[in-house]
Short mmCIF file of C-alpha atoms in Angstrom, two decimals:
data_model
loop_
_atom_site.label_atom_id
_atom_site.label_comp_id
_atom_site.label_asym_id
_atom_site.label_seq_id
_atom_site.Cartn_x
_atom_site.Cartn_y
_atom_site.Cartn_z
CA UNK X 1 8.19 8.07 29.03
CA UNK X 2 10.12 7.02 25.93
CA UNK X 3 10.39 3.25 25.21
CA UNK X 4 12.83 0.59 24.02
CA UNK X 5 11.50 -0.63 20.92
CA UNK X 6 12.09 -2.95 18.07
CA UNK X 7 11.13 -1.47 13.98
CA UNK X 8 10.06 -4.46 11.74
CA UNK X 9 8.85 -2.50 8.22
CA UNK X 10 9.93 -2.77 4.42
CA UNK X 11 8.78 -0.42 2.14
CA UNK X 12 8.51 3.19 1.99
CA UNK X 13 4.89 3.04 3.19
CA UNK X 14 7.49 2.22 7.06
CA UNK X 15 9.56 4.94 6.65
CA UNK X 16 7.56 7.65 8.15
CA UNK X 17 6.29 5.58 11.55
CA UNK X 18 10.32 5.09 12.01
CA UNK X 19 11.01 8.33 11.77
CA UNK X 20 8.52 9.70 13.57
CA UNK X 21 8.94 7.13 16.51
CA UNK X 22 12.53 8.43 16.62
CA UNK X 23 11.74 12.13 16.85
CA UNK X 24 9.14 11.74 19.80
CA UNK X 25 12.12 10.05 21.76
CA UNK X 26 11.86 6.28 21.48
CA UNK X 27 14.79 4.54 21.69
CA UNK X 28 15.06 2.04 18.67
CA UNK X 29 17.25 -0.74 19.61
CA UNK X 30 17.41 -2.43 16.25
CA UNK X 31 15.75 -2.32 13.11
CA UNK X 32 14.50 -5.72 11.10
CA UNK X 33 13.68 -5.57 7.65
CA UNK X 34 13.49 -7.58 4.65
CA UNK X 35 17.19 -8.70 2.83
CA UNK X 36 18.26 -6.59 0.07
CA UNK X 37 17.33 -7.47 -3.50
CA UNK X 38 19.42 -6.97 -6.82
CA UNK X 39 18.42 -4.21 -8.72
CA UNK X 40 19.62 -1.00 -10.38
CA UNK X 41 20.27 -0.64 -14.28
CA UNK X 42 21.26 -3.98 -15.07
CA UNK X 43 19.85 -5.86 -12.03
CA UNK X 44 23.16 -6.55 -10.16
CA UNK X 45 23.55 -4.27 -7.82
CA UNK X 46 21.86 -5.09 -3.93
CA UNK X 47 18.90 -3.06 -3.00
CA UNK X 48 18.49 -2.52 0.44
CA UNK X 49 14.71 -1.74 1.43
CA UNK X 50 13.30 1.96 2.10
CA UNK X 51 13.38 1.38 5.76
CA UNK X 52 16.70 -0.52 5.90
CA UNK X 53 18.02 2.86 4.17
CA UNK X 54 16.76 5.16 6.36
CA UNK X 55 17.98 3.21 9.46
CA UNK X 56 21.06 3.36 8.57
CA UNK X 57 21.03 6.91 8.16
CA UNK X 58 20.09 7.14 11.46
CA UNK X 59 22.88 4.68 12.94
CA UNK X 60 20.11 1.90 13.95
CA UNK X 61 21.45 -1.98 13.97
CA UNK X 62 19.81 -3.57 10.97
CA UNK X 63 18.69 -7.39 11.02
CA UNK X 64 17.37 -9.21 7.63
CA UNK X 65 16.90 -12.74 8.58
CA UNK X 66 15.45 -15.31 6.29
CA UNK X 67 13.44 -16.43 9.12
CA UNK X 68 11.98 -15.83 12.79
CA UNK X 69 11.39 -19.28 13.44
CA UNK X 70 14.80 -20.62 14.42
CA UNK X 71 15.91 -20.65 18.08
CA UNK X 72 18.72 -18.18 17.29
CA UNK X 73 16.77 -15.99 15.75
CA UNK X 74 14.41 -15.81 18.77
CA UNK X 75 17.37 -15.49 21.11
CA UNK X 76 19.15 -12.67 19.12
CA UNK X 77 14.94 -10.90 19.24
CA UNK X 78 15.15 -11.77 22.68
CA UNK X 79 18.23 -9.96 23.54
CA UNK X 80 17.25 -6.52 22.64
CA UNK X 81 15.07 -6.44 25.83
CA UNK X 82 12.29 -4.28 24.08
CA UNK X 83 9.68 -2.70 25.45
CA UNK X 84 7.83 -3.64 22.64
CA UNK X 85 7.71 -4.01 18.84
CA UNK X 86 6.20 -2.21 16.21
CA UNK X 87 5.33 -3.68 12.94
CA UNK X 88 4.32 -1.91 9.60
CA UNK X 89 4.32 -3.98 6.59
CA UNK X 90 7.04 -5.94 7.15
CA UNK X 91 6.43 -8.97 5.11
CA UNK X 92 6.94 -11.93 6.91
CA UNK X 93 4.84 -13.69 9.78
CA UNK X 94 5.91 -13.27 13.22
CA UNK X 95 5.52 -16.90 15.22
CA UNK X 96 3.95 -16.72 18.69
CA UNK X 97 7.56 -16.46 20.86
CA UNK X 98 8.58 -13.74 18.85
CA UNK X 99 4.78 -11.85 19.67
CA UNK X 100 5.25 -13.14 23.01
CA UNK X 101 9.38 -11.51 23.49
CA UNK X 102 8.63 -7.65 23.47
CA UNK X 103 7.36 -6.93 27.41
CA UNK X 104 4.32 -4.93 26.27
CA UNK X 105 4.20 -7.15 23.27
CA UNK X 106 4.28 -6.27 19.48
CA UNK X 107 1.78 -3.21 17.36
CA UNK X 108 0.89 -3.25 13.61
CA UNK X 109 -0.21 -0.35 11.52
CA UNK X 110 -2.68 -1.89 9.41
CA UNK X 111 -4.43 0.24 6.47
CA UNK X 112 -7.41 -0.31 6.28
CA UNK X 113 -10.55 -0.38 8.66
CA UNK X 114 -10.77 -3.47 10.06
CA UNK X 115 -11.81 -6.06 9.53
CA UNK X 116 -13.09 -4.62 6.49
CA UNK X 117 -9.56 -5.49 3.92
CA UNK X 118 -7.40 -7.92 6.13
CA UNK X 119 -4.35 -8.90 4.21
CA UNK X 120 -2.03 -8.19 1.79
CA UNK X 121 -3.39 -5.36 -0.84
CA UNK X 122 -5.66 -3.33 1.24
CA UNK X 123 -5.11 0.04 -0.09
CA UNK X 124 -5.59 -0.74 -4.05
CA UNK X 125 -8.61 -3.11 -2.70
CA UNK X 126 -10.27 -0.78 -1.24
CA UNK X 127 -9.96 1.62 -4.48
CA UNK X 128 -10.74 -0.76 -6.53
CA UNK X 129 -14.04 -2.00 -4.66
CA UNK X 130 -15.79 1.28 -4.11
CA UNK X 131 -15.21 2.23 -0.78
CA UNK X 132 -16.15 5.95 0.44
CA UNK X 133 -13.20 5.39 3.14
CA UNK X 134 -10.16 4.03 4.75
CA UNK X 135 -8.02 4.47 7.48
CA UNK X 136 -5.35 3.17 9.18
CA UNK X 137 -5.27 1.07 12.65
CA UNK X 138 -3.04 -0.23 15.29
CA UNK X 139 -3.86 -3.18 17.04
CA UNK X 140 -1.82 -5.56 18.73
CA UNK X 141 -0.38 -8.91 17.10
CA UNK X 142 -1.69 -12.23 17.31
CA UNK X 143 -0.97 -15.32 15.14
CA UNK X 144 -3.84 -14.45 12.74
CA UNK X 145 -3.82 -12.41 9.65
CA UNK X 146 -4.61 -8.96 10.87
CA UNK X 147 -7.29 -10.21 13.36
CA UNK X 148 -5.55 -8.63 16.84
CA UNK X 149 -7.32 -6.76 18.89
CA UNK X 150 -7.37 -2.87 17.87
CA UNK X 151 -6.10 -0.16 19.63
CA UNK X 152 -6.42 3.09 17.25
CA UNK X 153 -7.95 4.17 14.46
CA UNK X 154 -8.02 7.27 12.20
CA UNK X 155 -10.38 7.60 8.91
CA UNK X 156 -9.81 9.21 5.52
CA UNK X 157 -12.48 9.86 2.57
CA UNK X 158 -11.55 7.86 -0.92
CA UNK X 159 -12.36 10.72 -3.32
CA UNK X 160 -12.90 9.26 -7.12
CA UNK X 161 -9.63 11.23 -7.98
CA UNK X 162 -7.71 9.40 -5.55
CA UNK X 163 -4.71 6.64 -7.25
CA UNK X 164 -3.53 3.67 -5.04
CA UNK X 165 -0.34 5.84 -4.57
CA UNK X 166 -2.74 8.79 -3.31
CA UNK X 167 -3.88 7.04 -0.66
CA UNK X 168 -0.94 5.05 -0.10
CA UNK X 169 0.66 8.29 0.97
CA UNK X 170 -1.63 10.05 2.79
CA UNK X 171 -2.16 6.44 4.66
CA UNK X 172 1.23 6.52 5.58
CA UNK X 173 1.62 9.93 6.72
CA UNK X 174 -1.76 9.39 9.03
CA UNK X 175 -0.59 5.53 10.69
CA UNK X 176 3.10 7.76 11.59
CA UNK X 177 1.10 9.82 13.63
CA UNK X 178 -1.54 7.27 14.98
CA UNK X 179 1.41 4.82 15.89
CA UNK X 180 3.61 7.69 17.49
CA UNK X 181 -0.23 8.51 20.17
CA UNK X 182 -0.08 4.74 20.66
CA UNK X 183 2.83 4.57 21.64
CA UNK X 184 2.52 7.46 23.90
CA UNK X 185 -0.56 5.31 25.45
CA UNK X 186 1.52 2.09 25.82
CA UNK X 187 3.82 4.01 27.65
CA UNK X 188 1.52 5.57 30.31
CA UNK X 189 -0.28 2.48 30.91
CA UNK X 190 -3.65 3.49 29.30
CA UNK X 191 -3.64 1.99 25.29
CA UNK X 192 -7.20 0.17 25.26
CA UNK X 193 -7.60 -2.62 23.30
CA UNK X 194 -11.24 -3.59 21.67
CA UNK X 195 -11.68 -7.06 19.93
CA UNK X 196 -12.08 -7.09 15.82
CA UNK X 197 -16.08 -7.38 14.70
CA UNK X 198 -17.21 -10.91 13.38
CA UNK X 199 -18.83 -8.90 11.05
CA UNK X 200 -17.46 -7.56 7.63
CA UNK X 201 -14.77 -9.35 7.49
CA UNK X 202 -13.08 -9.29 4.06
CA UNK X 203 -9.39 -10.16 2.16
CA UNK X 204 -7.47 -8.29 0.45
CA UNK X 205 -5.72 -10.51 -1.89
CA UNK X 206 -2.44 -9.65 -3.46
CA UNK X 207 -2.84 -8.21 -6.35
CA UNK X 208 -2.80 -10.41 -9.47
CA UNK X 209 -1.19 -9.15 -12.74
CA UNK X 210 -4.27 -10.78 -14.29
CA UNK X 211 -6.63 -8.29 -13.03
CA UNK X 212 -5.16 -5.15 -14.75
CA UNK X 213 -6.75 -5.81 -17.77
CA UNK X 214 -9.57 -2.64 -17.88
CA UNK X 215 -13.28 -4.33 -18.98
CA UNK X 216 -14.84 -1.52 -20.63
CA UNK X 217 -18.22 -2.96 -19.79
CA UNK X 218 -18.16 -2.35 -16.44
CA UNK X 219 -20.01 1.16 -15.68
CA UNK X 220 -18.04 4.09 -15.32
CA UNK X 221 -16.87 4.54 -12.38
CA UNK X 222 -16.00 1.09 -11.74
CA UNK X 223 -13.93 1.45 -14.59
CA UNK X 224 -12.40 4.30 -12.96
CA UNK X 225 -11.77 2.60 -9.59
CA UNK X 226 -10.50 -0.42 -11.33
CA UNK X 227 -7.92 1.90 -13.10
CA UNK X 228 -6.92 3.98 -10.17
CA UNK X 229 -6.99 1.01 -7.71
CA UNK X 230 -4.20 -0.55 -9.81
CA UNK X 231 -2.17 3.03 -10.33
CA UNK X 232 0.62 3.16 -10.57
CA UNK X 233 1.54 -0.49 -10.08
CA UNK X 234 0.40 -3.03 -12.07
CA UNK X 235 -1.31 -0.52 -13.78
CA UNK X 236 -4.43 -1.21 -15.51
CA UNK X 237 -4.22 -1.57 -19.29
CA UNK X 238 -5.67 -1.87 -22.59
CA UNK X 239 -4.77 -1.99 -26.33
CA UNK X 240 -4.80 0.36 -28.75
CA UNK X 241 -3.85 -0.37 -32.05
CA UNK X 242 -2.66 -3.51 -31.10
CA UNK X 243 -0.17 -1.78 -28.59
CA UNK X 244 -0.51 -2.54 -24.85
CA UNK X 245 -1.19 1.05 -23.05
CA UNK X 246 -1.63 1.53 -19.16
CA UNK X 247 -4.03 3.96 -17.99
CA UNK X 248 -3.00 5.73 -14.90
CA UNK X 249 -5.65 8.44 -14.24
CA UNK X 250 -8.65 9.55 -15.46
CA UNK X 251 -12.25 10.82 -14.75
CA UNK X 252 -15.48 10.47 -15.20
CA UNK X 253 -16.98 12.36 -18.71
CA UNK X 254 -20.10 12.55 -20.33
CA UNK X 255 -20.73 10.63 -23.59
CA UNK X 256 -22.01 7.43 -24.26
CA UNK X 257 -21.20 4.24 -27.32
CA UNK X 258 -20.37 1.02 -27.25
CA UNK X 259 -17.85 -0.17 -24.51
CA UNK X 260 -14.15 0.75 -25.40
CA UNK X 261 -15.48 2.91 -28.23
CA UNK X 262 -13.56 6.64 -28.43
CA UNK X 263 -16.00 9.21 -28.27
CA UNK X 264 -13.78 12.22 -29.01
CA UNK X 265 -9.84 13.82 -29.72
CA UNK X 266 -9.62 14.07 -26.37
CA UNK X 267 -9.35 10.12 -25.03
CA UNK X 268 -12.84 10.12 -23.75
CA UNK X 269 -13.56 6.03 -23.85
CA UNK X 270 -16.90 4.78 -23.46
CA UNK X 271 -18.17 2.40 -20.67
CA UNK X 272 -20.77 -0.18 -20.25
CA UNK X 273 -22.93 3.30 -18.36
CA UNK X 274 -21.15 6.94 -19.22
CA UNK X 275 -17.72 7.03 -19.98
CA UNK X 276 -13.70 8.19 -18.63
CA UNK X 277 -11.55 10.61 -19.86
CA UNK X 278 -8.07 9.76 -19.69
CA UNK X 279 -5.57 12.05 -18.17
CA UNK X 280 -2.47 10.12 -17.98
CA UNK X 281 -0.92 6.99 -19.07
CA UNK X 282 2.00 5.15 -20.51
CA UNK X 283 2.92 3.29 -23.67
CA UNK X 284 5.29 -0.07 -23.71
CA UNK X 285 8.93 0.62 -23.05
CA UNK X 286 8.01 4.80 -22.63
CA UNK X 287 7.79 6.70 -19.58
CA UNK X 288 4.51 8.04 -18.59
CA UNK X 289 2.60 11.03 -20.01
CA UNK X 290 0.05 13.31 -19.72
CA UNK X 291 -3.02 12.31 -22.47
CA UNK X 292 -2.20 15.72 -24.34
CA UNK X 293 1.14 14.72 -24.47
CA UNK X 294 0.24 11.63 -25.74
CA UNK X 295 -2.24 13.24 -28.27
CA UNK X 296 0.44 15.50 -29.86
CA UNK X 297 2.68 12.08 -31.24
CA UNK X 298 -0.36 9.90 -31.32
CA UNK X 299 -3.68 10.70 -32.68
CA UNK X 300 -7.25 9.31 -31.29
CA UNK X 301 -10.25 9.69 -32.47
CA UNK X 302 -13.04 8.28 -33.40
CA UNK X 303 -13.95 5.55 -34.75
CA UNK X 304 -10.66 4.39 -33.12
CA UNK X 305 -11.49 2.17 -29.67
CA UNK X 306 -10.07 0.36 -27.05
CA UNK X 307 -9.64 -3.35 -26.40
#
């Protein structure tokens, strides 16, 4: 049995939970989503978000309110009459009348495994950390930052190959179809909810600008995670010849030298333990490039190294 539901998403991490919502047969009575932003070429031009785009396309009301908190805004929530409302990083806290509106009440795709990563940056945190895995979860909405009761859950391996847009993707893909079964559950009566472990319970903090800069005497594949955790936004960077370079992927190489130090022609960088080779990256003011690329207009070698 189809429901009546409410979309509340921003990026393009939304876009494929809305879509595939529609195509199992959900009605989607309207769509909120943040306001647009100026952008384009010379930064005049209104943005709308991913999902505000693609709900459009598909003839959905959009709403961008500044807030949820005003008694308007709850009356205009109100008057959808939803079944319930699904949420997938939207970007704004929903107050406990607007979790309370939807009959069956409101869903989040969360990526992570929680409540290992509540918060904000989960995806580059759990790069950047080490993890063997993530996953994606639905659980339903309560006032507290990501600590509803869960529903769902599907796992994925974090290979050391794997950027922060990797998984990002493949993330997004999964919670589409994990949402779209939950749904399917609500509907029939028989979604199960299970209550959050007091137990491993960590934050993942926005991501700080300040972080991106690479410490070469970390080991390895720290370095590595560090790099691809942040790929490719903020992207982690170093200096090289006094010129600020992000590093966007690389792997782990054999050699060894003092931290930063290049060990070859072929942008293999020492570590604190073993060392990277970089694969791709991206000057000041250039687009991205693959490291031989970058080799052919810019020669490294050693005794050259990395700050």
């Amino acid at each position: 049995m189809p429901l009546r539901l409410i979309f509340m998403g921003t990026p393009d991490f939304s876009v494929p939970t809305l879509l595939e919502l529609v195509s199992h047969g959900h009605e989607i009575a309207a769509v909120y989503t943040r306001a647009p932003k100026p952008g384009g070429r010379r930064g005049l031009q209104l943005q709308p978000t991913p999902v505000e785009e693609a709900a459009r396309k598909l003839g959905v009301p959009v709403l961008t309110p500044k807030s949820l908190k005003t008694p308007e805004a709850l009356d205009e929530f109100r008057a959808f009459d939803a079944d319930a409302a699904v949420v997938v990083a939207y970007g704004m806290i929903l107050p406990q009348a607007i979790l309370d509106a939807p009959k069956l009440g409101c869903y989040n795709l969360h990526a992570s495994l929680l409540p290992r990563w509540r918060g904000a940056a989960p995806i580059n945190r759990a790069i950047m950390e080490g993890d063997a895995e993530s996953g994606v979860m639905v659980m339903k909405m309560d006032v507290g930052l990501d600590t509803g009761d869960v529903a769902m859950a599907e796992r994925l391996a974090i290979t050391d190959n794997m950027t922060a847009v990797d998984l990002h993707d493949r993330l997004s893909r999964l919670g589409a179809d994990l949402m779209v079964r939950a749904m399917a559950a609500l509907a029939r009566g028989g979604l199960q909810l299970k209550k959050q472990s007091e137990d491993g319970v960590t934050y993942a903090a926005k991501i700080d600008k300040a972080e991106a800069r690479i410490d070469w005497t970390r080991p390895a594949r720290a370095v590595l995670r560090h790099i691809h955790g942040l790929s490719p936004f903020p992207g982690a960077w170093a200096e090289l010849e006094n010129a600020r370079v992000k590093i966007l992927r690389c792997e782990l190489a054999k050699g060894s030298g003092a931290p930063g130090e290049v060990l070859d022609d072929q942008l293999t960088i020492a570590c604190g333990e073993g060392a990277i080779r970089i694969l791709q990256l991206q000057r000041e003011g250039k687009a991205r490039m693959q490291a031989t690329d970058f080799l052919r207009g810019v020669p490294v070698k050693p005794p050259m190294r990395l700050a």
